[in-house]
Short mmCIF file of C-alpha atoms in Angstrom, two decimals:
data_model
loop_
_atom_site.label_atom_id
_atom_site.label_comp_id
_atom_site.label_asym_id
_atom_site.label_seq_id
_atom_site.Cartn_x
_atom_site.Cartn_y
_atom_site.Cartn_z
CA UNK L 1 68.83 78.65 154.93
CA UNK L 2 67.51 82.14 154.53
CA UNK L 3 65.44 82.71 151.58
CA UNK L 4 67.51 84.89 149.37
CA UNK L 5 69.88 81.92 150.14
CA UNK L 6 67.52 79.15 149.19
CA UNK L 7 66.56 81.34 145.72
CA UNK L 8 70.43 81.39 144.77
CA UNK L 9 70.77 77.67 145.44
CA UNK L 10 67.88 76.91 143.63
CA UNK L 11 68.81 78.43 140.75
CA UNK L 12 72.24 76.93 140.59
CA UNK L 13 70.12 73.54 141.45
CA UNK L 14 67.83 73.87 138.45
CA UNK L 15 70.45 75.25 136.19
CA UNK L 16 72.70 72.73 136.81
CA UNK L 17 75.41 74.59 138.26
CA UNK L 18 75.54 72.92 141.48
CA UNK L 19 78.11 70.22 142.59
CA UNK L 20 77.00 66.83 143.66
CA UNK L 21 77.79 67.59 147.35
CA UNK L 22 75.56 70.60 147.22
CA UNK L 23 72.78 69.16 144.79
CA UNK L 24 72.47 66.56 147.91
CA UNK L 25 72.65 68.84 150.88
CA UNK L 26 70.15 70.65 148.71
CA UNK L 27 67.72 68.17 148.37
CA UNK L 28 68.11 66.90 151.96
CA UNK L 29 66.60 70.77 152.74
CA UNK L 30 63.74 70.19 150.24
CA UNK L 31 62.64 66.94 151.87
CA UNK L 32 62.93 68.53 155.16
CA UNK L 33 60.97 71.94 154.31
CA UNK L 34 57.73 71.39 152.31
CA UNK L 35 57.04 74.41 151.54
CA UNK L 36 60.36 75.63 150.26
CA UNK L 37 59.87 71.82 147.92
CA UNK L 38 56.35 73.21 146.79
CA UNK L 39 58.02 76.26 145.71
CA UNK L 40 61.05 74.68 143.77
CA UNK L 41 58.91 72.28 142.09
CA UNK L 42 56.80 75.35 140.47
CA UNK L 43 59.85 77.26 139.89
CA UNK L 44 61.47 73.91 138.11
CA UNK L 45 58.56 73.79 135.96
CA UNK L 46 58.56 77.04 134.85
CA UNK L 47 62.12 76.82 134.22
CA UNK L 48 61.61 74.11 132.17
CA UNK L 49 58.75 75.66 130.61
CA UNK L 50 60.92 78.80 129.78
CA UNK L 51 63.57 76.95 128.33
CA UNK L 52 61.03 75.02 125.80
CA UNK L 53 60.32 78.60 124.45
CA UNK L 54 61.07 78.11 120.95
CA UNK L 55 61.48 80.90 117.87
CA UNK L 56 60.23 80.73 114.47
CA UNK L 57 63.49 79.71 112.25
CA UNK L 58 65.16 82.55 110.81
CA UNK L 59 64.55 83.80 107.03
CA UNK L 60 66.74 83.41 104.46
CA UNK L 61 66.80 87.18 104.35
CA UNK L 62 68.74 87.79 107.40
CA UNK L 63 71.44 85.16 106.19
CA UNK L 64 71.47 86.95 102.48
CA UNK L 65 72.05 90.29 104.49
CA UNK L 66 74.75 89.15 106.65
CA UNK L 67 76.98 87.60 104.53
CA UNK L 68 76.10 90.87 102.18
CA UNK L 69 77.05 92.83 104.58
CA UNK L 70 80.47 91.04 105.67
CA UNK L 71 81.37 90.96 101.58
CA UNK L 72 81.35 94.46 101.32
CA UNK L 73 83.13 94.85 104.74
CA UNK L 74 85.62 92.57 103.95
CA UNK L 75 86.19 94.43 100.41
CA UNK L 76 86.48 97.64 102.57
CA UNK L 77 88.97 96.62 104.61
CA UNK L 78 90.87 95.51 102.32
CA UNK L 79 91.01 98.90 100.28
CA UNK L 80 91.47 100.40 103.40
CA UNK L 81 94.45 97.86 104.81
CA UNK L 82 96.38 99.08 101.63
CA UNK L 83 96.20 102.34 102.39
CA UNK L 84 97.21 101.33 106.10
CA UNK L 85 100.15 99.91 103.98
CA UNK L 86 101.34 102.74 102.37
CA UNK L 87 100.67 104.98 105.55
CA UNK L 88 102.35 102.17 107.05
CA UNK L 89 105.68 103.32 104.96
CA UNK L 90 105.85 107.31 106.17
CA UNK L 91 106.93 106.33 109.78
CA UNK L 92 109.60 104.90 108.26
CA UNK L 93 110.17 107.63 105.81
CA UNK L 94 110.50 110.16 107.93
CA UNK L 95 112.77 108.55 110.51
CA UNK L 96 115.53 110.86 111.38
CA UNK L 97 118.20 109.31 109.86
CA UNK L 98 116.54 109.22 106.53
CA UNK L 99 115.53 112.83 107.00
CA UNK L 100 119.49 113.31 107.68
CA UNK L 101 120.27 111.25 104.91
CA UNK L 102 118.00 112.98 102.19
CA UNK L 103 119.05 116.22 103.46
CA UNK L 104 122.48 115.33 102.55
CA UNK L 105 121.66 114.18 99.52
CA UNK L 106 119.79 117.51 98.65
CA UNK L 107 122.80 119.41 100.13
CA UNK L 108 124.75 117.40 97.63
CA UNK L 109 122.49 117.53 94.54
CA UNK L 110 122.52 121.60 95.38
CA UNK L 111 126.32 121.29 95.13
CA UNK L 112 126.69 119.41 92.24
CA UNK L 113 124.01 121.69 90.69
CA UNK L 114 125.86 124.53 91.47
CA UNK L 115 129.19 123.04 90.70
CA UNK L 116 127.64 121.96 86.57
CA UNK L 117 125.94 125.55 86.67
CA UNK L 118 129.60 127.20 87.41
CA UNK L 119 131.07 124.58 84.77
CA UNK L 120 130.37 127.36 82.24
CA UNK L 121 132.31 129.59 84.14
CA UNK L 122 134.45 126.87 84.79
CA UNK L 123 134.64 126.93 80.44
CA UNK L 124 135.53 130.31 80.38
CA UNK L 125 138.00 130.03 83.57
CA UNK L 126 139.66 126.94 81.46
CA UNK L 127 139.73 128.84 78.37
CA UNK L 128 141.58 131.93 80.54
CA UNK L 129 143.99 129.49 81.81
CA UNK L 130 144.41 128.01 78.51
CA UNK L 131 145.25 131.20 76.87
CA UNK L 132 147.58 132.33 80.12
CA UNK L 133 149.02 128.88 79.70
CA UNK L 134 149.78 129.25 76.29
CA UNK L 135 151.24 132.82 76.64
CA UNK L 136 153.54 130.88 79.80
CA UNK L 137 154.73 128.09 77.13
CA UNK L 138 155.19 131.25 74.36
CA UNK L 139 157.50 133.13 77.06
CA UNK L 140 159.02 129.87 77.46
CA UNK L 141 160.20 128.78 73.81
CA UNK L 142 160.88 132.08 73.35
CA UNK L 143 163.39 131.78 76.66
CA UNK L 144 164.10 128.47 75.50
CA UNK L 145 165.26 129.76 71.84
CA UNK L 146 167.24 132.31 73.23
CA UNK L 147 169.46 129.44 75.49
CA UNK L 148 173.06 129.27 74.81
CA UNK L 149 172.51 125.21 75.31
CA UNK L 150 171.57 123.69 72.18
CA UNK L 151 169.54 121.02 73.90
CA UNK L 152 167.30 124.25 75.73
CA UNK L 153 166.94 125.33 72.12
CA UNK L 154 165.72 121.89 70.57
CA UNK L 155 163.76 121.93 74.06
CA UNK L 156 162.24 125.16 72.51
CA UNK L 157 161.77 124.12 69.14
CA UNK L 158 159.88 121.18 70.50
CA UNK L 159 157.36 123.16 72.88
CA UNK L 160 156.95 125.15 69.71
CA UNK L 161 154.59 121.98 68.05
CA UNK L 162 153.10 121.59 70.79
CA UNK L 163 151.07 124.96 70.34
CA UNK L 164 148.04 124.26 67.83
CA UNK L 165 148.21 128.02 66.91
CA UNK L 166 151.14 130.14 67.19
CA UNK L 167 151.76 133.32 66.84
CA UNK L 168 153.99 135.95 65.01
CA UNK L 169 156.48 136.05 68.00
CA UNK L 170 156.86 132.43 67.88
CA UNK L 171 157.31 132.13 64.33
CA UNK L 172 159.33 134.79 63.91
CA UNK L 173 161.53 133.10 66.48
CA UNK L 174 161.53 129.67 64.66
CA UNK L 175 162.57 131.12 61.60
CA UNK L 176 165.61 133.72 63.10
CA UNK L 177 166.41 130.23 64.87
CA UNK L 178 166.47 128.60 61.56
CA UNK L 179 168.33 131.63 60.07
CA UNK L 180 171.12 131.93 62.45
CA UNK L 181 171.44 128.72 65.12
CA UNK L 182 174.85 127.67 65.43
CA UNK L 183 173.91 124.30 65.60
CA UNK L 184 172.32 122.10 62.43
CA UNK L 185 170.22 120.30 64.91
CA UNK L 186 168.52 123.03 65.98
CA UNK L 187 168.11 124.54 63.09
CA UNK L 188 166.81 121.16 61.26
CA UNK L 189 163.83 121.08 64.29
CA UNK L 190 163.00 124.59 63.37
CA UNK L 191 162.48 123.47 59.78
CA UNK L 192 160.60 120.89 61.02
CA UNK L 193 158.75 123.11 63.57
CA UNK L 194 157.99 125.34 60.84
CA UNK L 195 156.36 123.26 58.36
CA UNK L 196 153.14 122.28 61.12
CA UNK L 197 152.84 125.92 59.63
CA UNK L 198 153.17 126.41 55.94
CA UNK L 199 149.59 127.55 55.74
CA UNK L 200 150.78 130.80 57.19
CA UNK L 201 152.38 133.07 54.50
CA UNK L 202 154.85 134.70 57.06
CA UNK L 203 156.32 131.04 57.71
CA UNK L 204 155.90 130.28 53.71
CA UNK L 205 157.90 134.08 52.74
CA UNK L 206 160.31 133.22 56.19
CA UNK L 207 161.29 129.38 54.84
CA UNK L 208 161.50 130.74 50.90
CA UNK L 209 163.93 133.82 52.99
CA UNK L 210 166.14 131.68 54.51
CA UNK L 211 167.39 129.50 51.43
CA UNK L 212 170.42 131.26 50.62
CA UNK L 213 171.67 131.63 54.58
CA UNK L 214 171.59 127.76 54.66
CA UNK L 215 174.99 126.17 54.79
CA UNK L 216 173.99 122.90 55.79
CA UNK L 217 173.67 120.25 52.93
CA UNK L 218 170.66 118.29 54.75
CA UNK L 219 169.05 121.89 55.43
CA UNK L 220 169.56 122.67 52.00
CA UNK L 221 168.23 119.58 50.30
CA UNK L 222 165.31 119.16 53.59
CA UNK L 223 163.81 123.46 52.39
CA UNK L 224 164.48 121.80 48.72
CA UNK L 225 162.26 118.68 49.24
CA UNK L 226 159.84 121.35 51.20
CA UNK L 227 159.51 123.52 48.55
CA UNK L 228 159.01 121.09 46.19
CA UNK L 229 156.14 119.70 48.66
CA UNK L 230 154.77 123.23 48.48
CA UNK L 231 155.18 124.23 45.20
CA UNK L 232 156.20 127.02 45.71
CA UNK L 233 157.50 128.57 42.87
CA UNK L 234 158.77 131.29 44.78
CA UNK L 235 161.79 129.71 46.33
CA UNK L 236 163.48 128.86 43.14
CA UNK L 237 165.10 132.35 42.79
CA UNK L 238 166.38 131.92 46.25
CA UNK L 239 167.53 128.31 45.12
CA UNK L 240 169.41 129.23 41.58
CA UNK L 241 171.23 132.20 44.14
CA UNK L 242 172.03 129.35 46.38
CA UNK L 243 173.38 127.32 43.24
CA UNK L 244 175.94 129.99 42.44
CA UNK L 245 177.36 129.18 45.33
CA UNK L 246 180.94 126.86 44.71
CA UNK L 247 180.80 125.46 48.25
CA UNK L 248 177.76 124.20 47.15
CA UNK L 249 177.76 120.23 47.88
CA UNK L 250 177.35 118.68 44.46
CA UNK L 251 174.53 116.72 45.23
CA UNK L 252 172.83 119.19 47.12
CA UNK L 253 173.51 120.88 43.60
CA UNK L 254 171.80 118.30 41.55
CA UNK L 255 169.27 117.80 44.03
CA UNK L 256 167.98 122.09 44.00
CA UNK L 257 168.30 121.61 40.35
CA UNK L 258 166.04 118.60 40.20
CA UNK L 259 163.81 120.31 42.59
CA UNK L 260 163.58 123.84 40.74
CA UNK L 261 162.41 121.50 37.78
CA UNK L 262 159.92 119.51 39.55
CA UNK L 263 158.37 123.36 41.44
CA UNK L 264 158.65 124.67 37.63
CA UNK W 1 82.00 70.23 119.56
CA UNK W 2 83.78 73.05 117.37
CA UNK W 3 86.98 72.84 116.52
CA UNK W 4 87.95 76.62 117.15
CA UNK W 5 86.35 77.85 120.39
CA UNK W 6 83.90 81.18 119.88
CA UNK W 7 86.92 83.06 121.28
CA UNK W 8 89.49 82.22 118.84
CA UNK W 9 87.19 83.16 115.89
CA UNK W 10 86.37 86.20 117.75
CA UNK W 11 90.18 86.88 117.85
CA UNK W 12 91.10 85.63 114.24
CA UNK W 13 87.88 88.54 113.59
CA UNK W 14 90.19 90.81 115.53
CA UNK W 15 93.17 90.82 113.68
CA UNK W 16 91.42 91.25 110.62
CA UNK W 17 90.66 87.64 109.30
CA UNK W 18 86.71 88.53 109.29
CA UNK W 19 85.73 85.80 107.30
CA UNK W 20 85.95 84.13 110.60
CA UNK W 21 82.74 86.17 111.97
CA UNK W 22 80.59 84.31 109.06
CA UNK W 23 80.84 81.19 111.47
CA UNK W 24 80.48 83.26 114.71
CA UNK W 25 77.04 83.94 113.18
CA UNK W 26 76.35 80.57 111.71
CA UNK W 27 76.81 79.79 115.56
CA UNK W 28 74.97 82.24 117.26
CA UNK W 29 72.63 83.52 114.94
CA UNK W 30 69.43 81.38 116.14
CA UNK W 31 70.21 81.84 120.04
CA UNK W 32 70.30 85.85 119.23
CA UNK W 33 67.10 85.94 117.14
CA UNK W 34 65.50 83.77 119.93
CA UNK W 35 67.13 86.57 122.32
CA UNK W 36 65.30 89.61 120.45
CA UNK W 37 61.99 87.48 119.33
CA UNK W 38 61.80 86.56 122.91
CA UNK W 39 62.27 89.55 124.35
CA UNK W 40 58.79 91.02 122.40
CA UNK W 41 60.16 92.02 119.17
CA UNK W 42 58.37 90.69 115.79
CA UNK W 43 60.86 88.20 113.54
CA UNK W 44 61.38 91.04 110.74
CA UNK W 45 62.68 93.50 113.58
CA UNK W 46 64.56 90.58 115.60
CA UNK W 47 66.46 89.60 112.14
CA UNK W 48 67.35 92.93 111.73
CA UNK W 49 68.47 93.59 115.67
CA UNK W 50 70.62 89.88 114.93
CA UNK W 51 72.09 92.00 112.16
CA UNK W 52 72.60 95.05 114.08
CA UNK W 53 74.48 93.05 116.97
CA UNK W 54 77.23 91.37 114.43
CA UNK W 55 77.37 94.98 112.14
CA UNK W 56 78.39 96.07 116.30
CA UNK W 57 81.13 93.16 116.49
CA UNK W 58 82.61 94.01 113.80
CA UNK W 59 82.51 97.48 114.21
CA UNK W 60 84.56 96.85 118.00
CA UNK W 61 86.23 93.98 117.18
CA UNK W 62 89.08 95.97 118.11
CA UNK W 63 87.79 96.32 122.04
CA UNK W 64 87.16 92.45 122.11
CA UNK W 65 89.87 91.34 124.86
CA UNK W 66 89.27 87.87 124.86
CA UNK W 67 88.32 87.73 128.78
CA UNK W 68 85.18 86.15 129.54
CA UNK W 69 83.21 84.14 126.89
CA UNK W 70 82.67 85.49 123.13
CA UNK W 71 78.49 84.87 123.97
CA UNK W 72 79.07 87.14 127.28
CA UNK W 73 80.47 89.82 125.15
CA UNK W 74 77.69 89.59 121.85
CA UNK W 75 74.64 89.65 124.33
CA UNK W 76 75.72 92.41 126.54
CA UNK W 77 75.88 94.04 122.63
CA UNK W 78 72.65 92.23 122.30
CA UNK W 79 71.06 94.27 125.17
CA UNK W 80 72.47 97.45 124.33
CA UNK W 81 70.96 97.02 120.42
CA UNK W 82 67.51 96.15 121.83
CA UNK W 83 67.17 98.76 124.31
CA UNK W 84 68.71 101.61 121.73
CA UNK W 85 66.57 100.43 119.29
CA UNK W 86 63.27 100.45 121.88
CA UNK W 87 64.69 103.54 123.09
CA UNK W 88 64.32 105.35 119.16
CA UNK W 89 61.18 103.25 118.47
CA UNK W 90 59.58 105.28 121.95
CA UNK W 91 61.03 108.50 120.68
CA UNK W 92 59.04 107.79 117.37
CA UNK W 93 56.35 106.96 119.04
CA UNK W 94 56.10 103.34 116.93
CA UNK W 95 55.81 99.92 118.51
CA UNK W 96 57.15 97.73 116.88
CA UNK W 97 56.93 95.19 119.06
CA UNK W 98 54.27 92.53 120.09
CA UNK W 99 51.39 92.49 121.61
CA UNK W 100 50.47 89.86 123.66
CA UNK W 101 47.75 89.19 121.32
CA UNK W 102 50.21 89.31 118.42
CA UNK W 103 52.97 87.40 120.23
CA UNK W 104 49.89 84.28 120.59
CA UNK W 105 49.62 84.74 116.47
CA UNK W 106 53.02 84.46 116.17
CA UNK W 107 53.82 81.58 118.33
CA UNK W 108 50.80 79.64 117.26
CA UNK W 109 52.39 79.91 113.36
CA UNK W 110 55.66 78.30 115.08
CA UNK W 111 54.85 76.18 117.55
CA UNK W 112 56.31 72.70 117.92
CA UNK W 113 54.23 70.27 117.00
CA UNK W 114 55.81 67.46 119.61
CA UNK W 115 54.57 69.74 122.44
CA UNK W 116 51.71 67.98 124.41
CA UNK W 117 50.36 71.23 125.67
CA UNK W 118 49.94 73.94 122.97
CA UNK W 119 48.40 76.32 124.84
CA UNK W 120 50.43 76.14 127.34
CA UNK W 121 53.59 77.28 125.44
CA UNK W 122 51.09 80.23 123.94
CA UNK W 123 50.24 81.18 127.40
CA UNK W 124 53.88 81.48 128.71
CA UNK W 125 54.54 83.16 125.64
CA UNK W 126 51.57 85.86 126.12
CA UNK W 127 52.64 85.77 130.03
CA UNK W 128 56.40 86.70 129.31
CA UNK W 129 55.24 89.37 127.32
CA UNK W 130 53.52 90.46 130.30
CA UNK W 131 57.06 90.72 132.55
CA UNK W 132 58.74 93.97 133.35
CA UNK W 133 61.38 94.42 130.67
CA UNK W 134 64.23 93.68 133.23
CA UNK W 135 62.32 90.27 134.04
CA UNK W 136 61.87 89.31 130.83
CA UNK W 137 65.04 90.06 129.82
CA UNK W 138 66.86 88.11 133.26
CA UNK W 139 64.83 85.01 131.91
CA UNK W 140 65.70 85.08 128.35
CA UNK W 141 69.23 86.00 129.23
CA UNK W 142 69.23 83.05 131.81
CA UNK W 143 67.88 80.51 129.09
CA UNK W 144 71.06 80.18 127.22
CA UNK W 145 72.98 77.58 129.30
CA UNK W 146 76.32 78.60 127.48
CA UNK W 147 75.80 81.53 129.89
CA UNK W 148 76.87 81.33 133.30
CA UNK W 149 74.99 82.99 136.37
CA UNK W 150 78.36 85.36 136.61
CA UNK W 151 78.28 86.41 132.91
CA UNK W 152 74.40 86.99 132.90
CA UNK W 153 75.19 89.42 136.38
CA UNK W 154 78.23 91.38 133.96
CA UNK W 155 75.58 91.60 131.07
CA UNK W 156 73.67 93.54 133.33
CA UNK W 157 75.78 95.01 135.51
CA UNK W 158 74.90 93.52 139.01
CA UNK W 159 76.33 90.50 141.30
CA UNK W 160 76.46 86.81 140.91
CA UNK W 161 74.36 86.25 143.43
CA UNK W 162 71.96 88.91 142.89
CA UNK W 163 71.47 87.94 139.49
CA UNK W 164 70.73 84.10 140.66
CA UNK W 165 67.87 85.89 143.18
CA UNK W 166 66.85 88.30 140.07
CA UNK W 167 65.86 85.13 137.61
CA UNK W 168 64.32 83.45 140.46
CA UNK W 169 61.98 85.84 140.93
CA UNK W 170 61.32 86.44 137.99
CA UNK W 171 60.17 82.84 136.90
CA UNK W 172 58.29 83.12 140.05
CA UNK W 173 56.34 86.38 138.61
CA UNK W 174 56.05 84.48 135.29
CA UNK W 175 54.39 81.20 136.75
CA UNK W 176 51.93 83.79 138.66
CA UNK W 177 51.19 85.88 135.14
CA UNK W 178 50.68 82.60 134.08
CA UNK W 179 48.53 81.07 136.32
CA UNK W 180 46.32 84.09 136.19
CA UNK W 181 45.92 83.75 132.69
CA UNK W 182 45.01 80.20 132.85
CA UNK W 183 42.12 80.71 134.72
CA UNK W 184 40.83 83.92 132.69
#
């Protein structure tokens, strides 16, 4: 055994690293080499010697410190661990396909913007295809008036109420249709047509006009019960001319006479 | 015998459960102030290198790997505390360390009363003072038996063996300070 040998196995001797085999083969070389014994012995005790060097106990100080110090670390983690949270959130925010999908979205909310923005445009467009839609359905009762079918006509007479306003042309068509319509049916839906308009002194003067051309007892008596409705003392010259007439049904008669009272 | 080894506290420290380093230094708290008072520094400076060492752990807890013991790991942070803060104490030109005379004060204030030979331990103390710094800190390193010859020779960067050769002589160079002393 070399020296630098006999210095490692001496410290693994005294240190107690050694196995049992060793510690023996280790000893063996002591008892056989004095010197190398000597020298063991004084390193033992200074081993021993070394490891009986104490410290004074610690202060109070150092613990206060410490656990000062780990408090506030701990607190500062914490603050800074919710952060890590929240930072924790904008790899996932700004993953592609939630880039993709909020672009959309954007794309869409631009659309829809721009799709409420032209909705006043849109207002105006509606009101231009309301009015070109009207002028369509005036063309068409007008048309409709004009059909040799009596069923067009009442077909006519009814898209007539469904205008809210009308005009003169339509009116004026109502009341010739009322004037001279071959059939009563027709003509009775004109009446009827025409009195969604009595405000209107044209269709007023127009339904007082046509008393005396109506031959019909249940036009006669349906302007009669109108008139009286309207009070309008107007129609009961037109309804004493109709009275002269001798075809005159006899309770139509009784029933203009009645009603001139009652406007009276 | 703990019920969580060194390195599993170390590791709960790791991932953020540092209430866990409060018992790492209820553990090792007295070996590392021995460490630092032993190694020449006063007990006001060696509780504040103790401090310095665990402000270090947690401050890399994150490097901590888990291989090799927790102790290997604090007192090669242990080393590198003492000799920065020597290193900024020489540029200041400030010792704050002990003399020999002043180590004899200080030892004589703690001594253990159950030792047969008090000035014996006082000697030792004034002849370790005496050591190289390397020596010194071979032997103080070397008196913790929870460190093994291998994790004293990674602590200071050198082999197994040589650092089994490097203690020897070193107590040998101590008994001789010693003896010297002894007969002055």
């Amino acid at each position: 055994m070399n020296k630098e040998q006999f210095e490692i196995e001496a410290m693994d001797f005294i240190s107690g690293q050694m196995s049992e085999d060793k510690r023996k083969v280790f000893i063996d070389f002591l008892d056989k080499n004095p010197e190398y014994e000597s020298e063991f012995i004084a390193l033992s005790n200074t081993w021993k010697m070394v490891n009986s060097l104490d410290a004074p106990e610690v202060s109070a100080r150092m613990d206060e410190t410490f656990f000062s110090m780990l408090s506030s670390e701990i607190e500062k983690t914490k603050k800074e661990s919710t952060w890590e949270v929240f930072a924790g959130w904008f790899p996932m925010i700004f993953r592609p396909q939630l880039v993709y999908g909020m672009m959309l979205l954007g794309v869409g909310v631009a659309i829809g913007y721009y799709m409420n923005f032209g909705g006043d445009a849109t207002g105006v467009n509606a009101a231009i295809v309301s009015k070109e839609t009207g002028d369509m359905r005036q063309k068409l009762v007008l048309t409709l008036l004009e059909q040799p079918s009596a069923n067009q006509r009442l077909q006519g007479v009814s898209e007539a109420n469904k205008f809210e306003g009308v005009d003169e042309k339509v009116i004026t068509a109502l009341l010739q249709t009322l004037n001279n319509d071959a059939n009563v049916n027709v003509r009775l839906a004109a009446v009827e047509s025409l009195t969604n308009y009595v405000h209107n002194p044209l269709v007023r003067q127009g339904l007082v006009k046509s008393i005396p051309y109506q031959e019909s007892p249940i036009l006669q008596v349906t302007l009669a019960n109108l008139m009286v409705a309207l009070q309008e003392k107007s129609s009961i010259e037109p309804f004493k001319q109709l009275m002269q007439e001798k075809k005159l049904d006899t309770t139509v008669r009784k029933k203009i006479k009645n009603s001139i009272e009652s406007i009276i | 015998m703990h019920s969580l080894t060194d390195n599993t506290l170390m590791m709960k420290v790791k991932s953020g459960d540092l209430d866990k380093l409060g018992l790492l230094y209820e553990r090792h708290k007295k070996k590392l102030f021995g460490f630092f008072y032993n190694l020449g520094n006063n007990p006001s400076v060696s509780e504040d290198l103790v401090q310095n060492v665990f402000v270090r752990v947690l401050k890399y807890r994150k490097s901590y790997s888990g291989d090799g013991s927790f102790a290997a790991w604090m007192f090669r942070m242990a080393r590198n505390v003492n000799y920065d803060y020597h290193k900024a104490m020489a540029k200041q030109s400030i010792s704050l360390g002990m003399s020999p005379d002043d180590m004899k004060v200080g030892a004589e204030d703690h001594l253990n009363d159950g030792y047969e030979n008090e000035g014996n331990k006082v000697l030792l103390q004034k002849a370790l003072s005496l050591l190289p710094d390397e020596k010194r800190e071979m032997l103080v390193l070397s008196k913790y038996r929870e460190l093994k010859f291998s994790e004293i020779a990674k602590i200071v960067g050198c082999t197994e063996g040589a650092a089994k050769v490097r203690v020897h002589r070193a107590l040998k160079d101590l008994r001789a300070i010693f003896l010297q002393l002894e007969v002055a």
